Coordinates of C-alpha atoms in Angstrom, one line a residue:
M1 CA 106.7 106.0 99.5
L2 CA 110.3 107.2 99.7
A3 CA 109.5 110.0 102.1
W4 CA 107.7 107.5 104.4
M5 CA 110.7 105.2 104.3
V6 CA 113.1 108.0 105.2
E7 CA 110.8 109.1 108.0
K8 CA 110.6 105.6 109.5
A9 CA 114.2 104.6 108.9
E10 CA 115.4 105.5 112.4
E11 CA 112.5 103.7 114.0
F12 CA 113.2 100.5 112.2
E13 CA 117.0 100.9 112.3
V14 CA 117.4 101.0 108.5
D15 CA 120.5 102.6 107.1
D16 CA 120.9 104.4 103.7
D17 CA 122.1 101.3 101.9
E18 CA 119.1 99.3 102.9
L19 CA 116.8 102.2 102.0
A20 CA 118.4 102.3 98.5
N21 CA 118.1 98.6 98.0
T22 CA 114.4 98.6 99.2
Q23 CA 113.6 101.4 96.8
L24 CA 115.2 99.6 93.9
I25 CA 113.2 96.4 94.7
L26 CA 110.0 98.5 94.8
I27 CA 110.8 100.1 91.4
M28 CA 111.5 96.7 89.9
A29 CA 108.3 95.2 91.3
G30 CA 106.2 98.0 90.0
I31 CA 107.7 98.2 86.5
H32 CA 107.6 94.6 85.3
T33 CA 104.2 93.7 86.8
T34 CA 102.5 96.8 85.2
T35 CA 104.2 96.2 81.9
M36 CA 103.2 92.5 81.8
T37 CA 99.6 93.4 82.9
I38 CA 99.3 95.8 80.0
T39 CA 100.7 93.2 77.6
H40 CA 98.1 90.7 78.8
I41 CA 95.4 93.3 78.4
L42 CA 96.5 94.1 74.8
Y43 CA 96.5 90.4 73.9
D44 CA 93.0 90.1 75.4
L45 CA 91.8 93.2 73.6
A46 CA 93.0 91.9 70.2
A47 CA 91.5 88.4 70.9
Y48 CA 88.1 89.8 72.0
P49 CA 87.5 92.9 69.8
E50 CA 83.7 92.8 70.2
C51 CA 83.9 95.1 73.2
I52 CA 86.3 97.7 71.8
Q53 CA 83.6 100.1 70.6
D54 CA 81.8 99.9 73.9
L55 CA 85.0 100.7 75.7
R56 CA 85.6 103.7 73.4
D57 CA 82.0 104.9 73.9
E58 CA 82.5 104.7 77.7
I59 CA 85.7 106.6 77.6
N60 CA 84.2 109.3 75.4
S61 CA 81.1 109.6 77.6
V62 CA 83.1 110.0 80.8
L63 CA 85.5 112.5 79.2
K64 CA 82.6 114.6 78.0
E65 CA 81.2 114.6 81.5
H66 CA 84.6 115.7 82.9
D67 CA 85.5 118.3 80.3
G68 CA 88.2 116.0 78.9
V69 CA 90.0 115.6 82.2
M70 CA 91.2 112.1 83.2
S71 CA 90.7 112.7 86.9
S72 CA 90.5 109.9 89.5
Q73 CA 86.7 110.2 89.5
A74 CA 86.6 109.9 85.7
L75 CA 88.7 106.7 85.9
F76 CA 86.4 105.3 88.6
Q77 CA 83.4 105.8 86.3
M78 CA 85.0 103.7 83.6
K79 CA 83.4 100.6 85.0
L80 CA 83.5 98.6 81.7
M81 CA 87.2 99.2 81.4
D82 CA 87.7 98.2 85.1
S83 CA 85.7 95.0 84.3
F84 CA 88.0 94.2 81.4
L85 CA 91.1 94.7 83.5
L86 CA 89.8 92.5 86.3
E87 CA 88.7 89.7 83.8
S88 CA 92.1 89.9 82.2
Q89 CA 93.8 89.6 85.6
R90 CA 91.5 86.6 86.5
H91 CA 92.7 84.7 83.4
N92 CA 96.3 85.9 83.5
P93 CA 97.7 86.2 87.1
V94 CA 101.0 88.0 86.7
Q95 CA 102.7 86.4 89.7
M96 CA 101.9 83.1 91.2
S97 CA 103.5 80.4 93.4
K98 CA 103.8 76.8 92.5
S99 CA 102.6 74.5 95.4
H100 CA 105.6 73.0 97.3
H101 CA 103.6 69.8 97.6
S102 CA 103.4 69.1 93.9
P103 CA 106.6 70.2 92.1
P104 CA 106.3 70.1 88.3
A105 CA 108.1 67.4 86.3
P106 CA 111.5 68.6 84.9
S107 CA 111.2 69.9 81.4
S108 CA 113.3 72.0 79.1
E109 CA 110.1 73.5 77.6
P110 CA 108.3 76.5 79.1
L111 CA 105.0 75.6 80.8
I112 CA 102.1 76.7 78.8
M113 CA 99.6 78.5 81.1
T114 CA 96.0 77.2 81.0
S115 CA 93.1 77.3 83.3
H116 CA 93.8 73.9 84.6
L117 CA 96.6 74.5 87.2
P118 CA 94.7 73.8 90.5
K119 CA 97.9 73.7 92.5
T120 CA 98.9 77.2 91.6
A121 CA 98.7 79.2 94.8
R122 CA 99.1 82.7 96.3
F123 CA 99.5 84.2 99.8
Q124 CA 102.5 82.1 100.8
R125 CA 103.6 82.7 104.4
F126 CA 106.3 81.2 106.6
V127 CA 104.9 80.4 110.0
Q128 CA 107.3 81.8 112.7
Q129 CA 105.4 80.6 115.7
P130 CA 102.5 78.1 116.3
V131 CA 99.1 79.4 115.4
T132 CA 95.8 77.8 116.6
L133 CA 92.8 78.6 114.4
Q134 CA 89.3 79.1 115.7
D135 CA 88.3 75.6 114.7
G136 CA 91.2 74.1 116.7
T137 CA 93.5 73.5 113.8
L138 CA 97.1 73.9 114.8
I139 CA 99.6 75.4 112.4
P140 CA 103.1 74.5 113.7
A141 CA 106.1 76.8 113.5
G142 CA 108.5 76.3 110.6
V143 CA 106.0 75.4 107.9
I144 CA 104.9 77.3 104.8
I145 CA 101.2 77.9 104.2
E146 CA 99.5 79.0 101.0
A147 CA 96.1 79.5 99.6
P148 CA 94.8 78.3 96.2
H149 CA 94.4 81.0 93.6
I150 CA 93.6 79.7 90.1
A151 CA 91.4 76.9 91.6
V152 CA 89.3 79.7 93.2
T153 CA 89.2 82.1 90.3
Q154 CA 88.2 79.3 88.0
D155 CA 85.5 77.9 90.4
P156 CA 82.1 77.9 88.5
E157 CA 80.3 78.5 91.8
L158 CA 82.1 81.8 92.2
Y159 CA 82.6 82.8 88.6
P160 CA 79.9 81.2 86.3
D161 CA 81.3 79.8 83.1
P162 CA 84.8 80.5 84.4
E163 CA 86.8 79.5 81.4
T164 CA 85.0 82.1 79.2
F165 CA 86.6 85.5 78.9
D166 CA 83.7 87.8 79.6
P167 CA 84.7 91.5 79.5
Y168 CA 81.3 92.5 80.8
R169 CA 81.3 90.0 83.8
F170 CA 82.1 92.5 86.6
Y171 CA 80.4 95.4 84.8
R172 CA 77.1 93.6 85.1
L173 CA 77.8 92.6 88.7
R174 CA 78.6 96.2 89.8
N175 CA 75.5 97.6 88.0
G176 CA 73.2 94.9 89.5
D177 CA 72.4 93.4 86.1
A178 CA 73.6 89.9 87.1
P179 CA 73.1 88.0 90.4
D180 CA 76.1 88.0 92.7
P181 CA 77.3 84.4 93.1
I182 CA 79.6 85.3 96.0
G183 CA 77.1 87.5 97.8
Y184 CA 79.3 90.5 98.7
R185 CA 77.7 93.1 100.9
N186 CA 78.6 95.6 98.3
T187 CA 79.1 94.7 94.6
E188 CA 81.8 97.5 94.4
Q189 CA 84.0 94.8 95.7
Y190 CA 84.2 93.6 92.1
Q191 CA 86.7 96.3 91.3
F192 CA 90.1 95.8 89.8
V193 CA 91.9 97.1 92.9
T194 CA 89.8 95.2 95.5
V195 CA 91.5 92.4 97.3
T196 CA 89.2 89.5 98.4
K197 CA 89.6 85.8 99.4
E198 CA 88.0 85.0 96.0
N199 CA 90.5 87.0 94.0
M200 CA 94.0 87.6 95.3
G201 CA 95.5 89.0 92.1
F202 CA 97.0 91.8 94.2
G203 CA 97.6 89.7 97.3
Y204 CA 95.5 89.8 100.4
G205 CA 95.4 91.2 103.9
R206 CA 97.9 93.6 105.4
H207 CA 100.5 92.8 102.8
A208 CA 98.3 93.3 99.7
C209 CA 100.0 95.4 97.0
P210 CA 100.2 99.0 98.3
G211 CA 100.8 100.3 94.8
R212 CA 97.7 98.8 93.2
F213 CA 95.8 102.1 93.1
F214 CA 98.6 103.9 91.3
A215 CA 99.0 100.9 88.9
A216 CA 95.3 100.8 88.1
A217 CA 95.2 104.5 87.3
E218 CA 98.4 104.1 85.2
I219 CA 97.0 101.2 83.3
K220 CA 93.6 102.8 82.6
L221 CA 95.3 106.0 81.3
L222 CA 97.5 104.0 79.0
L223 CA 94.6 101.8 77.8
A224 CA 92.3 104.9 77.2
R225 CA 95.0 106.5 75.0
I226 CA 95.5 103.3 73.1
L227 CA 91.8 102.7 72.5
L228 CA 91.1 106.3 71.4
D229 CA 94.1 106.7 69.1
Y230 CA 94.9 103.2 67.8
D231 CA 93.3 100.1 66.3
V232 CA 94.6 96.8 67.7
K233 CA 94.0 93.4 66.2
M234 CA 95.5 89.9 65.8
P235 CA 97.6 89.1 62.7
E236 CA 95.7 87.6 59.8
G237 CA 95.1 83.9 60.4
Q238 CA 95.6 84.0 64.2
R239 CA 92.7 82.3 65.9
G240 CA 92.1 83.1 69.5
R241 CA 94.4 84.5 72.1
Y242 CA 98.0 83.7 72.4
A243 CA 98.9 81.1 75.1
N244 CA 100.8 82.3 78.1
M245 CA 104.0 80.9 79.5
A246 CA 104.8 80.1 83.1
I247 CA 108.4 80.7 83.9
A248 CA 109.5 80.3 87.6
N249 CA 106.6 81.8 89.5
Y250 CA 105.5 84.2 86.8
C251 CA 102.6 83.9 84.2
I252 CA 104.0 85.9 81.3
A253 CA 102.7 86.8 77.9
D254 CA 104.6 85.2 75.0
M255 CA 106.8 88.2 74.1
K256 CA 107.7 86.7 70.7
K257 CA 104.2 87.1 69.4
E258 CA 102.9 90.1 67.3
L259 CA 99.9 92.4 67.3
L260 CA 98.8 94.7 64.5
I261 CA 98.5 98.3 65.7
R262 CA 97.7 101.3 63.6
R263 CA 96.8 104.9 64.3
R264 CA 93.1 105.7 63.9
V265 CA 91.2 108.9 63.1
R266 CA 88.9 109.9 65.9
G267 CA 85.3 110.4 65.1
G268 CA 83.7 113.8 65.2
E269 CA 81.9 113.0 68.5
E270 CA 85.0 111.8 70.3
I271 CA 86.6 114.0 73.0
S272 CA 90.3 114.7 73.3
A273 CA 91.6 113.8 76.8
K274 CA 93.6 116.7 78.3
G275 CA 97.1 115.6 79.3
V276 CA 96.6 112.1 77.8

């Protein structure tokens, strides 16, 4: 990324100071979003432990096939893990935008994130010049447009039983074991890194997150290591997943909460991942 920016700097009339500022912004954008996504995933993992053994079995099966190497192909084959990541993202969008048309009432308390925030939107754009759509709709210059996000990802016609956290939801869809409610040409569109109108977790269009492929690989490597070497669970007495908080335009995990994590002894059939 830095090499590309340096190469294009003269073409776009960007000086060294602006290059440095842009690089810092990219670093910040990549660190906090990945960290928060992993935190959401760990909370979900502890709250829905019934799939942990299946995830471990998948990791070990793929590692055995690839001689213990966590290659990009190996990560691609971890479809259940990918499904878990996408379902976690569907329930916990890291970044969101509050609709300008319905500002929240003033409050000193953080907003608790639930599935019932239909005004939460993504894909905000400032219209610089008038645009006429194919149906004749005119979008005037000077306005901000946006697309609903949570209302779509919680739509039962697109995601049956949307309020249920189903780690296997997208695994079944990609394997053809469940009917596709959206009707994609290829069910591989139900991948964590795929951007669609029905899930803009990574944005949409030309400005979709360019680092999502690196982030997905990074998250899968971390999660594989955690699953193979550690047990994760909720503290005794905790029922269900911790509620999220919405601060500004971020859906964040409650960082004051605790998880119980301990090192586990791998079984005799488990494979050690090289370099992980």
